[in-house]
Structures are given as structure tokens and as C-alpha cells.
Amino acid sequence: MCGIIGYFGRENATPVLLDGLKRLEYRGYDSAGIAVHTSDGVAIRRTEGKLVHLENLLQGEPVSGTIGIGHTRWATHGRPSETNAHPHCAGDIVLVHNGIIENYDELKRFLQGEGQEFTSETDTEVICHLIDYYHQREGLTTTQAIRRATARLSGSYALVIMDTREPDRLYVAKNGSPLVVGANEEGAFVASDIPALLPYTREMIFLEDGDYAMLSADGVSMADAEGEKVTRAAQHIPWNPVMAERGGYKHFMLKEIYEQPLTMRDALAGRIDRDQGRVDLEDCAPLYEGDKPRFDRIVIIACGTSYHAGMVGKYLIESLARVPVTVDLASEFRYRNPLIDDRTLVIPISQSGETADTLAAQRQASTLGALTLAICNVVGSSIPRASDATLYTHAGPEIGVASTKAFTTQLVVLNLFALDLATRLGRIEPNVLHDRLDELVRLSRLVQEFLDNADVVKSTIEPIAEARSVLFIGRGANFPVALEGALKLKEISYIHAEGFAAGELKHGPIALIDHGTPVVALAPRGPTQAKVLSNIEEVRARGAFVIALGSADDEALRSKADIVIPLPDVGWEAMPMIASVPLQLMAYYVADYKGTDVDQPRNLAKSVTVE
Ligand code: M6R
């Protein structure tokens, strides 16, 4: 939530900041602003709404200088408006912030009592005033004032700070919200996330909580919470700037849907030992003594789409490896005194690796003695850094707010983990393992074939776009896929949609069905298909318009559905990775037809770094 950027270099800062903000805009788009050290002092430009408004403003009121900071906002405290837009300033202090200051009310009262005058409704403004206060009233240097002020903050912050009297440096502070720094011969950069820095460097340093940094003509220097100089190892980022661009597609989401054959292959690459006929997850070594797991049970924690992947993971791990799994929403896990011990493996799943609830739940689990295995997309992000082991999903940058390729690669990795665990425990027959691995390898081609013939999905646009409410139903591992299909549709098209375990319909939700209500039924061949077919009959009898996903040659299914979206026949373990693709496309086409903002849907942000 919120993207921040800072630049100290030789080039004009304004285009660098704008390009960085464009690459960070998925983190929030309620307002945007920049501040630049110019020959006449610091110039600030801010606008409500998307970055394009700021770009328009800058055309009429350009600013130029080589040092600057920028911000794109997802509103927490104070409505989206120009007054609440960052950068904020007090006295000589100008700053941008990502995070939430929980004790801002108390600090604001204190500062107002001291005569500081506030102009916005934000929590951020207290930080400027607090630094200014220590600077002006107690005569501290800017560095000292920043340290004194941040010591009083409760909550999370990533800050890039300018002092109008010091045009030779930018100050940086971090606690709880992500920050990455990098440098090249043109200058030094700091940002909330990797994509903003990709055009300049692929060697990036992830700041730790409690770190302070300075960007100056000497590059980036860092100090820890105690003020001791620190050096942190740079990580090589295996992404290139082109991967974070739309590449001719109308939207990032569409591009990311179409990338899935490739990303599924990348998620498998180097992880299957064909000669030995087994999975090879060397990154999981810390979880085992030889082949013996250091855990007896598994708890998966995640939010949103990643939570749905975790639900599929439970079906896979319990069925293949016979190890008990519970799946928790990270935001609930923390507040229910969870049963965790040193024989529990906790698996946080997160595309961004920065989701505040997931990170906090993971930290709590570690404190309780759990081993942790992150399943994550963003290399070097906070969740992998706090884990005992990490399986990266290798999906490349996911920019569309609606998660697509991250989900299917999470499912690939969960399949691999379940098969590896089952093999180590001797709970899977070699021929079954062989078949499962073969299917995983075939997956990429099957998804490509589906995408090459996906026009049938467009026939669902009108019935869905005209509906007040859409239901998604599935059983077994397709139940979470139904939840995911509903989440995709509602988040980008703003149509009410709910996913249900098909067997639950008659316990209440079936009352929602009226003449023409679209019901999207996941009905591939498999152990529960007969039951799903009965559920389709039940909704049809009540007037539902049935869109079914199943085999093209399944005559029984054809006779019951208004539209059939054909899926290849694969085992139930692989089906979620294929069946979720048409649901992503369905949501995409409906949203595009309605003209909503597909990549930046209202009220949302890609990376939820507040609890
Ligand atoms: O980065 P994470 O996977 O931790 O994000 C979790 C959710 O915020 C995310 O999946 C969200 O639900 C997506 N917008 C759904 O498309």
C-alpha cells in the first residue's frame, strides 16, 4: 500500500520519479506527488487521483532538479485528496511515507499543544512535525531528529526524507514497510518495491527493520538501529525491466494470464529429477533430517488469492502425503491463540512477500517455535527473509492487482512440495509419482492449448455482465478454485460474486438463485463429478443460467449447461491450475466489457502492507 521512491543523481529527477511511480502505481492510486530540490528550493507537486493527473500538472508546472522523492497513495488516514497527498512537509522537513502510524492521534495532540499547525488528516504529517519539532526546538541535527522522532512512532513506516537546507542528501528510515535501495553510475535510488529500480540496476539491497540510510553523491550508506554503520549484501534480481511492462497487451492482467504456460514451466524448472523420478527441492533441506520431516503437522497462512492456493495445498498435502494441514487466513490466525509448537511447519504463502497480516502471523508462529517455509514470488522480500526455507514461484513481476500467474505458480509449487513430502515419507507409489510428474510437465502445453482456443470464454460476457450476482461452485480441490473465480470477478468487475462448495448450496445459498442467475460450475470428470452434476440440476430447476467447466466430449454435462467451457482431462491434482485460467479470463473479459479499470480496480492495492 502506497509506493514511495527517492532519487539522488545526475539526471533530471522528475522523469525518474514519474517512471518509478508508474511502476509502483499498483500499490495505490488515490493520489500522487513529488518533491524536487530545485535551484529555488524544494518544489512540491501533488494531485488527487491517478498518476496521470500529476503528469498533466507537471506539464503546466514543471520542476527540475537532480534530487527528489515521490509517492503514490492508497488512502488509510484521510480521504483521497490533494491536501492529504504526499509529500508532506513541516518546517524544513519534506517526506513521503508508506505504512501506518498507530499512535498518530496522541502525537498530534502533543505537537498541536506545542504549537505545530497541521494541514492534512493523515497520520504521516505527524512524522514531519515530530522531526521538525526535534530539529527546531531541541536543535538536533536532521539525522538525530529523525532517529528521535522514529523512536516515538508505533506502527510501520518506510520514509524518504528531504531537508530543504540540505540539497546534498536524502534520508531513509524503515520499520515494517518494505524498502529496497540500489545504485548505478547515474545515481542512487530507493523505492518500495523492485520494479521501480529495475531500469537502473538488478543488484538491490533490502533494508532491514530499524535501518537508516542516506542517499548522496557517495551512493547509499546505511546504519542500523543503534546508529552503527552496516553493509547489507545486495541480491541479484532475476527480472528485467521488460518483464514489468505491458508488452503490447491492453492490460497487465491479460498479459499475465497469457504468461502462465511460461511461468508454470519456470516454477517447475530444475525441481524435477527426471533420472531419479522424484522431486528435487533442495531449498527445503532445512525442513528435513535426511528424509525425515522435522514437523508432524502443517499450518498454511495467507490472504486473498494466496489463501485459496493454500486451500488447494491442503487437499494436495493431506491426500498425497497424509500429513495434517490446517489453512488459516493470516489476519485471523494472529488473534486466535493458535496451537503451534516446534513440530509445526508453518507455510506463509504470498505473491508479494510483504503482506502485513501474513508477515505478522509468520513472525508470531516463529516466536512459538514453528519452522517456516515461505512460498513467495518476490525474491528477497520480507516473508522469505523471515523464513527457515523458501520456495520461490518464479512467476516474474505480477503488476495487475488481480493475482493470476502468481496463483497458478503457487499451485505448481504446492504440488511439488506435496509430492516431495509424500516421497520422503514413502507414501506414494513410484508409478503414481511418475504420472503426477508427467502431468506437471504437460501442464504448460495444456494451458497454452486452452489459451489458443479461449474465445469460447467470451460467450459468458453478456450473461455475467448483466447479472446482479454470480455464483461459483466446485467440490474438492475445485472448491477453492470456485472461491478464486468469484474473487477475480468481484475485484475487477464490481459484480457481486460468491464461491461455494457445491454441496453447501442447499444449506442456504440456493435461495439466491432466481431466473437467469449465472452459476459457474466446476464439473470436470473425476471422483465428485456425479455430485456436481446433481447440483447443476438443482440450480437449473430454479432458473439458473449454467456455465459449466468440464470435458468437451462430456455429453451429460452438455445436456445440463447453457455454456460449456472445455477443459482437458487431467487428474484432480492438476485441475485447479487449468480450471482457474478460464475463470481469470472470464473476469477479465467482463471487466473490460464493463470498462472498469482492470489493472487498478477501485479501493484496492496490489501489496497490502497494512494490517
Ligand atoms: O502478495 P500476497 O499474495 O500476500 O497478497 C495477498 C492478497 O492481497 C492478494 O492475493 C489479493 O487477494 C489479490 N488482489 C487477489 O487477486
PDB file of C-alpha atoms in Angstrom, residues 296-510:
ATOM      1  CA  ASP A 296       4.321 -33.548  12.259  1.00  0.00           C
ATOM      2  CA  ARG A 297       1.702 -31.101  11.011  1.00  0.00           C
ATOM      3  CA  ILE A 298       1.399 -28.109   8.731  1.00  0.00           C
ATOM      4  CA  VAL A 299      -0.364 -24.764   9.072  1.00  0.00           C
ATOM      5  CA  ILE A 300      -0.737 -22.645   5.943  1.00  0.00           C
ATOM      6  CA  ILE A 301      -1.298 -18.909   6.419  1.00  0.00           C
ATOM      7  CA  ALA A 302      -2.139 -16.452   3.644  1.00  0.00           C
ATOM      8  CA  CYS A 303      -4.585 -13.813   2.421  1.00  0.00           C
ATOM      9  CA  GLY A 304      -6.821 -13.468  -0.633  1.00  0.00           C
ATOM     10  CA  THR A 305      -5.770 -15.450  -3.672  1.00  0.00           C
ATOM     11  CA  SER A 306      -2.764 -16.896  -1.841  1.00  0.00           C
ATOM     12  CA  TYR A 307      -5.187 -18.224   0.779  1.00  0.00           C
ATOM     13  CA  HIS A 308      -7.119 -20.003  -1.974  1.00  0.00           C
ATOM     14  CA  ALA A 309      -3.865 -21.567  -3.157  1.00  0.00           C
ATOM     15  CA  GLY A 310      -3.289 -22.678   0.434  1.00  0.00           C
ATOM     16  CA  MET A 311      -6.708 -24.335   0.482  1.00  0.00           C
ATOM     17  CA  VAL A 312      -5.793 -26.325  -2.625  1.00  0.00           C
ATOM     18  CA  GLY A 313      -2.498 -27.147  -0.885  1.00  0.00           C
ATOM     19  CA  LYS A 314      -4.382 -28.772   1.989  1.00  0.00           C
ATOM     20  CA  TYR A 315      -6.134 -31.161  -0.431  1.00  0.00           C
ATOM     21  CA  LEU A 316      -2.807 -31.992  -2.082  1.00  0.00           C
ATOM     22  CA  ILE A 317      -0.672 -32.468   1.024  1.00  0.00           C
ATOM     23  CA  GLU A 318      -3.226 -34.404   3.057  1.00  0.00           C
ATOM     24  CA  SER A 319      -4.188 -36.647   0.185  1.00  0.00           C
ATOM     25  CA  LEU A 320      -0.690 -37.340  -1.176  1.00  0.00           C
ATOM     26  CA  ALA A 321       1.492 -37.186   1.952  1.00  0.00           C
ATOM     27  CA  ARG A 322      -1.116 -37.923   4.661  1.00  0.00           C
ATOM     28  CA  VAL A 323       0.207 -35.096   6.873  1.00  0.00           C
ATOM     29  CA  PRO A 324      -2.468 -32.986   8.603  1.00  0.00           C
ATOM     30  CA  VAL A 325      -2.845 -29.438   7.312  1.00  0.00           C
ATOM     31  CA  THR A 326      -4.882 -26.503   8.545  1.00  0.00           C
ATOM     32  CA  VAL A 327      -5.277 -23.357   6.460  1.00  0.00           C
ATOM     33  CA  ASP A 328      -5.757 -20.025   8.141  1.00  0.00           C
ATOM     34  CA  LEU A 329      -6.451 -16.525   6.975  1.00  0.00           C
ATOM     35  CA  ALA A 330      -3.379 -14.703   8.242  1.00  0.00           C
ATOM     36  CA  SER A 331      -5.494 -11.890   9.670  1.00  0.00           C
ATOM     37  CA  GLU A 332      -7.426 -14.405  11.814  1.00  0.00           C
ATOM     38  CA  PHE A 333      -4.518 -16.623  12.790  1.00  0.00           C
ATOM     39  CA  ARG A 334      -2.851 -13.941  14.851  1.00  0.00           C
ATOM     40  CA  TYR A 335      -5.764 -13.267  17.127  1.00  0.00           C
ATOM     41  CA  ARG A 336      -6.922 -16.740  17.992  1.00  0.00           C
ATOM     42  CA  ASN A 337      -4.080 -18.035  20.137  1.00  0.00           C
ATOM     43  CA  PRO A 338      -3.085 -20.671  17.572  1.00  0.00           C
ATOM     44  CA  LEU A 339      -1.787 -24.119  18.526  1.00  0.00           C
ATOM     45  CA  ILE A 340       1.768 -24.004  17.236  1.00  0.00           C
ATOM     46  CA  ASP A 341       4.841 -25.809  18.515  1.00  0.00           C
ATOM     47  CA  ASP A 342       8.299 -26.786  17.372  1.00  0.00           C
ATOM     48  CA  ARG A 343       6.873 -29.769  15.439  1.00  0.00           C
ATOM     49  CA  THR A 344       4.647 -27.481  13.343  1.00  0.00           C
ATOM     50  CA  LEU A 345       5.644 -26.354   9.858  1.00  0.00           C
ATOM     51  CA  VAL A 346       4.050 -23.017   9.050  1.00  0.00           C
ATOM     52  CA  ILE A 347       3.827 -22.153   5.348  1.00  0.00           C
ATOM     53  CA  PRO A 348       3.153 -18.466   4.635  1.00  0.00           C
ATOM     54  CA  ILE A 349       2.096 -18.059   1.007  1.00  0.00           C
ATOM     55  CA  SER A 350       2.421 -14.627  -0.549  1.00  0.00           C
ATOM     56  CA  GLN A 351       2.990 -13.258  -4.025  1.00  0.00           C
ATOM     57  CA  SER A 352       4.499 -10.014  -2.763  1.00  0.00           C
ATOM     58  CA  GLY A 353       6.212 -11.345   0.331  1.00  0.00           C
ATOM     59  CA  GLU A 354       5.140  -8.108   2.037  1.00  0.00           C
ATOM     60  CA  THR A 355       1.522  -8.686   3.074  1.00  0.00           C
ATOM     61  CA  ALA A 356       1.417  -7.284   6.599  1.00  0.00           C
ATOM     62  CA  ASP A 357      -1.011  -9.838   8.050  1.00  0.00           C
ATOM     63  CA  THR A 358       0.900 -12.798   6.615  1.00  0.00           C
ATOM     64  CA  LEU A 359       4.238 -11.442   7.776  1.00  0.00           C
ATOM     65  CA  ALA A 360       2.940 -10.744  11.283  1.00  0.00           C
ATOM     66  CA  ALA A 361       1.349 -14.215  11.519  1.00  0.00           C
ATOM     67  CA  GLN A 362       4.576 -15.790  10.329  1.00  0.00           C
ATOM     68  CA  ARG A 363       6.601 -13.900  12.945  1.00  0.00           C
ATOM     69  CA  GLN A 364       4.176 -14.989  15.640  1.00  0.00           C
ATOM     70  CA  ALA A 365       4.491 -18.624  14.513  1.00  0.00           C
ATOM     71  CA  SER A 366       8.291 -18.402  14.584  1.00  0.00           C
ATOM     72  CA  THR A 367       8.159 -16.989  18.098  1.00  0.00           C
ATOM     73  CA  LEU A 368       6.055 -20.003  19.098  1.00  0.00           C
ATOM     74  CA  GLY A 369       8.799 -22.299  17.790  1.00  0.00           C
ATOM     75  CA  ALA A 370       7.443 -23.240  14.347  1.00  0.00           C
ATOM     76  CA  LEU A 371       9.622 -23.992  11.367  1.00  0.00           C
ATOM     77  CA  THR A 372       8.618 -21.788   8.444  1.00  0.00           C
ATOM     78  CA  LEU A 373       8.659 -22.389   4.699  1.00  0.00           C
ATOM     79  CA  ALA A 374       7.740 -19.375   2.556  1.00  0.00           C
ATOM     80  CA  ILE A 375       6.086 -19.817  -0.822  1.00  0.00           C
ATOM     81  CA  CYS A 376       6.712 -16.474  -2.419  1.00  0.00           C
ATOM     82  CA  ASN A 377       7.202 -14.710  -5.736  1.00  0.00           C
ATOM     83  CA  VAL A 378       9.294 -11.659  -4.886  1.00  0.00           C
ATOM     84  CA  VAL A 379      12.920 -12.555  -4.268  1.00  0.00           C
ATOM     85  CA  GLY A 380      14.372 -11.000  -1.138  1.00  0.00           C
ATOM     86  CA  SER A 381      11.059  -9.682   0.196  1.00  0.00           C
ATOM     87  CA  SER A 382      10.249  -9.707   3.918  1.00  0.00           C
ATOM     88  CA  ILE A 383       8.443 -13.054   4.198  1.00  0.00           C
ATOM     89  CA  PRO A 384      11.245 -15.169   2.677  1.00  0.00           C
ATOM     90  CA  ARG A 385      13.778 -13.211   4.702  1.00  0.00           C
ATOM     91  CA  ALA A 386      11.969 -14.205   7.888  1.00  0.00           C
ATOM     92  CA  SER A 387      11.667 -17.905   6.893  1.00  0.00           C
ATOM     93  CA  ASP A 388      13.715 -21.023   7.550  1.00  0.00           C
ATOM     94  CA  ALA A 389      13.316 -22.033   3.909  1.00  0.00           C
ATOM     95  CA  THR A 390      11.737 -20.555   0.774  1.00  0.00           C
ATOM     96  CA  LEU A 391      10.277 -21.947  -2.407  1.00  0.00           C
ATOM     97  CA  TYR A 392      10.116 -19.140  -4.939  1.00  0.00           C
ATOM     98  CA  THR A 393       7.351 -19.337  -7.515  1.00  0.00           C
ATOM     99  CA  HIS A 394       9.401 -17.704 -10.320  1.00  0.00           C
ATOM    100  CA  ALA A 395       6.327 -16.055 -11.870  1.00  0.00           C
ATOM    101  CA  GLY A 396       8.187 -12.827 -12.711  1.00  0.00           C
ATOM    102  CA  PRO A 397       6.744  -9.434 -11.756  1.00  0.00           C
ATOM    103  CA  GLU A 398       2.962  -9.501 -11.304  1.00  0.00           C
ATOM    104  CA  ILE A 399       1.674  -5.966 -11.784  1.00  0.00           C
ATOM    105  CA  GLY A 400      -2.090  -6.395 -12.288  1.00  0.00           C
ATOM    106  CA  VAL A 401      -3.812  -6.034  -8.924  1.00  0.00           C
ATOM    107  CA  ALA A 402      -5.795  -9.210  -9.625  1.00  0.00           C
ATOM    108  CA  SER A 403      -3.453 -12.087  -8.994  1.00  0.00           C
ATOM    109  CA  THR A 404      -3.267 -14.671 -11.812  1.00  0.00           C
ATOM    110  CA  LYS A 405       0.103 -16.182 -12.662  1.00  0.00           C
ATOM    111  CA  ALA A 406       1.161 -15.945  -9.026  1.00  0.00           C
ATOM    112  CA  PHE A 407      -1.775 -18.219  -8.106  1.00  0.00           C
ATOM    113  CA  THR A 408      -1.071 -20.921 -10.676  1.00  0.00           C
ATOM    114  CA  THR A 409       2.643 -20.980  -9.867  1.00  0.00           C
ATOM    115  CA  GLN A 410       1.829 -21.236  -6.153  1.00  0.00           C
ATOM    116  CA  LEU A 411      -0.220 -24.312  -7.080  1.00  0.00           C
ATOM    117  CA  VAL A 412       2.686 -25.781  -9.062  1.00  0.00           C
ATOM    118  CA  VAL A 413       4.982 -25.326  -6.064  1.00  0.00           C
ATOM    119  CA  LEU A 414       2.427 -26.789  -3.651  1.00  0.00           C
ATOM    120  CA  ASN A 415       2.120 -29.845  -5.912  1.00  0.00           C
ATOM    121  CA  LEU A 416       5.889 -30.260  -5.854  1.00  0.00           C
ATOM    122  CA  PHE A 417       6.063 -29.840  -2.097  1.00  0.00           C
ATOM    123  CA  ALA A 418       3.290 -32.408  -1.530  1.00  0.00           C
ATOM    124  CA  LEU A 419       4.923 -34.929  -3.883  1.00  0.00           C
ATOM    125  CA  ASP A 420       8.330 -34.422  -2.287  1.00  0.00           C
ATOM    126  CA  LEU A 421       6.921 -34.892   1.204  1.00  0.00           C
ATOM    127  CA  ALA A 422       4.952 -37.967   0.141  1.00  0.00           C
ATOM    128  CA  THR A 423       8.104 -39.451  -1.422  1.00  0.00           C
ATOM    129  CA  ARG A 424      10.231 -38.824   1.651  1.00  0.00           C
ATOM    130  CA  LEU A 425       7.561 -40.440   3.831  1.00  0.00           C
ATOM    131  CA  GLY A 426       7.252 -43.399   1.466  1.00  0.00           C
ATOM    132  CA  ARG A 427       3.564 -42.658   0.952  1.00  0.00           C
ATOM    133  CA  ILE A 428       3.426 -42.541  -2.816  1.00  0.00           C
ATOM    134  CA  GLU A 429       3.942 -45.386  -5.270  1.00  0.00           C
ATOM    135  CA  PRO A 430       6.705 -44.736  -7.843  1.00  0.00           C
ATOM    136  CA  ASN A 431       4.269 -45.156 -10.748  1.00  0.00           C
ATOM    137  CA  VAL A 432       1.817 -42.655  -9.211  1.00  0.00           C
ATOM    138  CA  LEU A 433       4.638 -40.208  -8.639  1.00  0.00           C
ATOM    139  CA  HIS A 434       5.771 -40.720 -12.197  1.00  0.00           C
ATOM    140  CA  ASP A 435       2.269 -39.957 -13.535  1.00  0.00           C
ATOM    141  CA  ARG A 436       1.890 -36.876 -11.365  1.00  0.00           C
ATOM    142  CA  LEU A 437       5.260 -35.524 -12.502  1.00  0.00           C
ATOM    143  CA  ASP A 438       4.401 -36.225 -16.121  1.00  0.00           C
ATOM    144  CA  GLU A 439       1.200 -34.288 -15.736  1.00  0.00           C
ATOM    145  CA  LEU A 440       3.005 -31.340 -14.172  1.00  0.00           C
ATOM    146  CA  VAL A 441       5.377 -31.300 -17.105  1.00  0.00           C
ATOM    147  CA  ARG A 442       2.452 -31.442 -19.584  1.00  0.00           C
ATOM    148  CA  LEU A 443       0.620 -28.646 -17.818  1.00  0.00           C
ATOM    149  CA  SER A 444       2.258 -25.754 -19.593  1.00  0.00           C
ATOM    150  CA  ARG A 445       1.309 -27.183 -23.016  1.00  0.00           C
ATOM    151  CA  LEU A 446      -2.271 -27.863 -21.908  1.00  0.00           C
ATOM    152  CA  VAL A 447      -2.711 -24.312 -20.659  1.00  0.00           C
ATOM    153  CA  GLN A 448      -1.206 -22.957 -23.871  1.00  0.00           C
ATOM    154  CA  GLU A 449      -3.651 -25.030 -25.918  1.00  0.00           C
ATOM    155  CA  PHE A 450      -6.528 -23.745 -23.845  1.00  0.00           C
ATOM    156  CA  LEU A 451      -5.401 -20.137 -24.285  1.00  0.00           C
ATOM    157  CA  ASP A 452      -5.041 -20.642 -28.043  1.00  0.00           C
ATOM    158  CA  ASN A 453      -8.727 -21.606 -28.215  1.00  0.00           C
ATOM    159  CA  ALA A 454     -10.133 -19.447 -25.445  1.00  0.00           C
ATOM    160  CA  ASP A 455     -12.698 -17.473 -27.462  1.00  0.00           C
ATOM    161  CA  VAL A 456     -15.497 -19.572 -26.005  1.00  0.00           C
ATOM    162  CA  VAL A 457     -14.961 -17.703 -22.722  1.00  0.00           C
ATOM    163  CA  LYS A 458     -16.194 -14.527 -24.438  1.00  0.00           C
ATOM    164  CA  SER A 459     -19.659 -16.074 -24.754  1.00  0.00           C
ATOM    165  CA  THR A 460     -20.012 -15.700 -20.973  1.00  0.00           C
ATOM    166  CA  ILE A 461     -19.521 -11.922 -21.053  1.00  0.00           C
ATOM    167  CA  GLU A 462     -23.113 -10.792 -21.532  1.00  0.00           C
ATOM    168  CA  PRO A 463     -24.898 -13.168 -19.155  1.00  0.00           C
ATOM    169  CA  ILE A 464     -22.377 -12.292 -16.436  1.00  0.00           C
ATOM    170  CA  ALA A 465     -22.057  -8.565 -17.122  1.00  0.00           C
ATOM    171  CA  GLU A 466     -25.859  -8.153 -16.939  1.00  0.00           C
ATOM    172  CA  ALA A 467     -26.182 -10.124 -13.674  1.00  0.00           C
ATOM    173  CA  ARG A 468     -26.612  -8.693 -10.185  1.00  0.00           C
ATOM    174  CA  SER A 469     -24.933 -11.675  -8.639  1.00  0.00           C
ATOM    175  CA  VAL A 470     -22.923 -14.670  -9.856  1.00  0.00           C
ATOM    176  CA  LEU A 471     -22.348 -17.938  -8.002  1.00  0.00           C
ATOM    177  CA  PHE A 472     -19.337 -20.208  -8.470  1.00  0.00           C
ATOM    178  CA  ILE A 473     -19.494 -23.816  -7.299  1.00  0.00           C
ATOM    179  CA  GLY A 474     -16.987 -26.656  -7.066  1.00  0.00           C
ATOM    180  CA  ARG A 475     -16.099 -29.647  -4.966  1.00  0.00           C
ATOM    181  CA  GLY A 476     -12.813 -30.967  -3.568  1.00  0.00           C
ATOM    182  CA  ALA A 477      -9.782 -29.055  -4.798  1.00  0.00           C
ATOM    183  CA  ASN A 478     -12.093 -27.169  -7.175  1.00  0.00           C
ATOM    184  CA  PHE A 479     -13.937 -25.586  -4.259  1.00  0.00           C
ATOM    185  CA  PRO A 480     -11.066 -23.125  -3.647  1.00  0.00           C
ATOM    186  CA  VAL A 481     -10.977 -22.564  -7.412  1.00  0.00           C
ATOM    187  CA  ALA A 482     -14.641 -21.521  -7.206  1.00  0.00           C
ATOM    188  CA  LEU A 483     -13.725 -19.077  -4.410  1.00  0.00           C
ATOM    189  CA  GLU A 484     -10.894 -17.754  -6.536  1.00  0.00           C
ATOM    190  CA  GLY A 485     -13.127 -17.376  -9.606  1.00  0.00           C
ATOM    191  CA  ALA A 486     -15.585 -15.330  -7.558  1.00  0.00           C
ATOM    192  CA  LEU A 487     -12.817 -13.185  -6.073  1.00  0.00           C
ATOM    193  CA  LYS A 488     -11.431 -12.419  -9.545  1.00  0.00           C
ATOM    194  CA  LEU A 489     -14.834 -11.404 -10.861  1.00  0.00           C
ATOM    195  CA  LYS A 490     -15.802  -9.167  -7.960  1.00  0.00           C
ATOM    196  CA  GLU A 491     -12.471  -7.403  -7.568  1.00  0.00           C
ATOM    197  CA  ILE A 492     -12.189  -6.223 -11.155  1.00  0.00           C
ATOM    198  CA  SER A 493     -15.788  -6.073 -12.455  1.00  0.00           C
ATOM    199  CA  TYR A 494     -17.510  -4.983  -9.196  1.00  0.00           C
ATOM    200  CA  ILE A 495     -20.229  -7.594  -9.752  1.00  0.00           C
ATOM    201  CA  HIS A 496     -21.288  -9.425  -6.627  1.00  0.00           C
ATOM    202  CA  ALA A 497     -19.934 -12.977  -6.805  1.00  0.00           C
ATOM    203  CA  GLU A 498     -19.611 -15.785  -4.276  1.00  0.00           C
ATOM    204  CA  GLY A 499     -17.921 -19.150  -4.368  1.00  0.00           C
ATOM    205  CA  PHE A 500     -19.434 -22.160  -2.635  1.00  0.00           C
ATOM    206  CA  ALA A 501     -18.669 -25.799  -2.018  1.00  0.00           C
ATOM    207  CA  ALA A 502     -21.295 -27.210  -4.368  1.00  0.00           C
ATOM    208  CA  GLY A 503     -22.699 -29.465  -1.637  1.00  0.00           C
ATOM    209  CA  GLU A 504     -23.394 -26.450   0.567  1.00  0.00           C
ATOM    210  CA  LEU A 505     -25.783 -24.769  -1.862  1.00  0.00           C
ATOM    211  CA  LYS A 506     -28.882 -26.390  -0.490  1.00  0.00           C
ATOM    212  CA  HIS A 507     -27.951 -25.346   3.042  1.00  0.00           C
ATOM    213  CA  GLY A 508     -28.794 -21.746   2.257  1.00  0.00           C
ATOM    214  CA  PRO A 509     -27.155 -20.126  -0.773  1.00  0.00           C
ATOM    215  CA  ILE A 510     -29.573 -21.754  -3.237  1.00  0.00           C
TER     216      ILE A 510
END
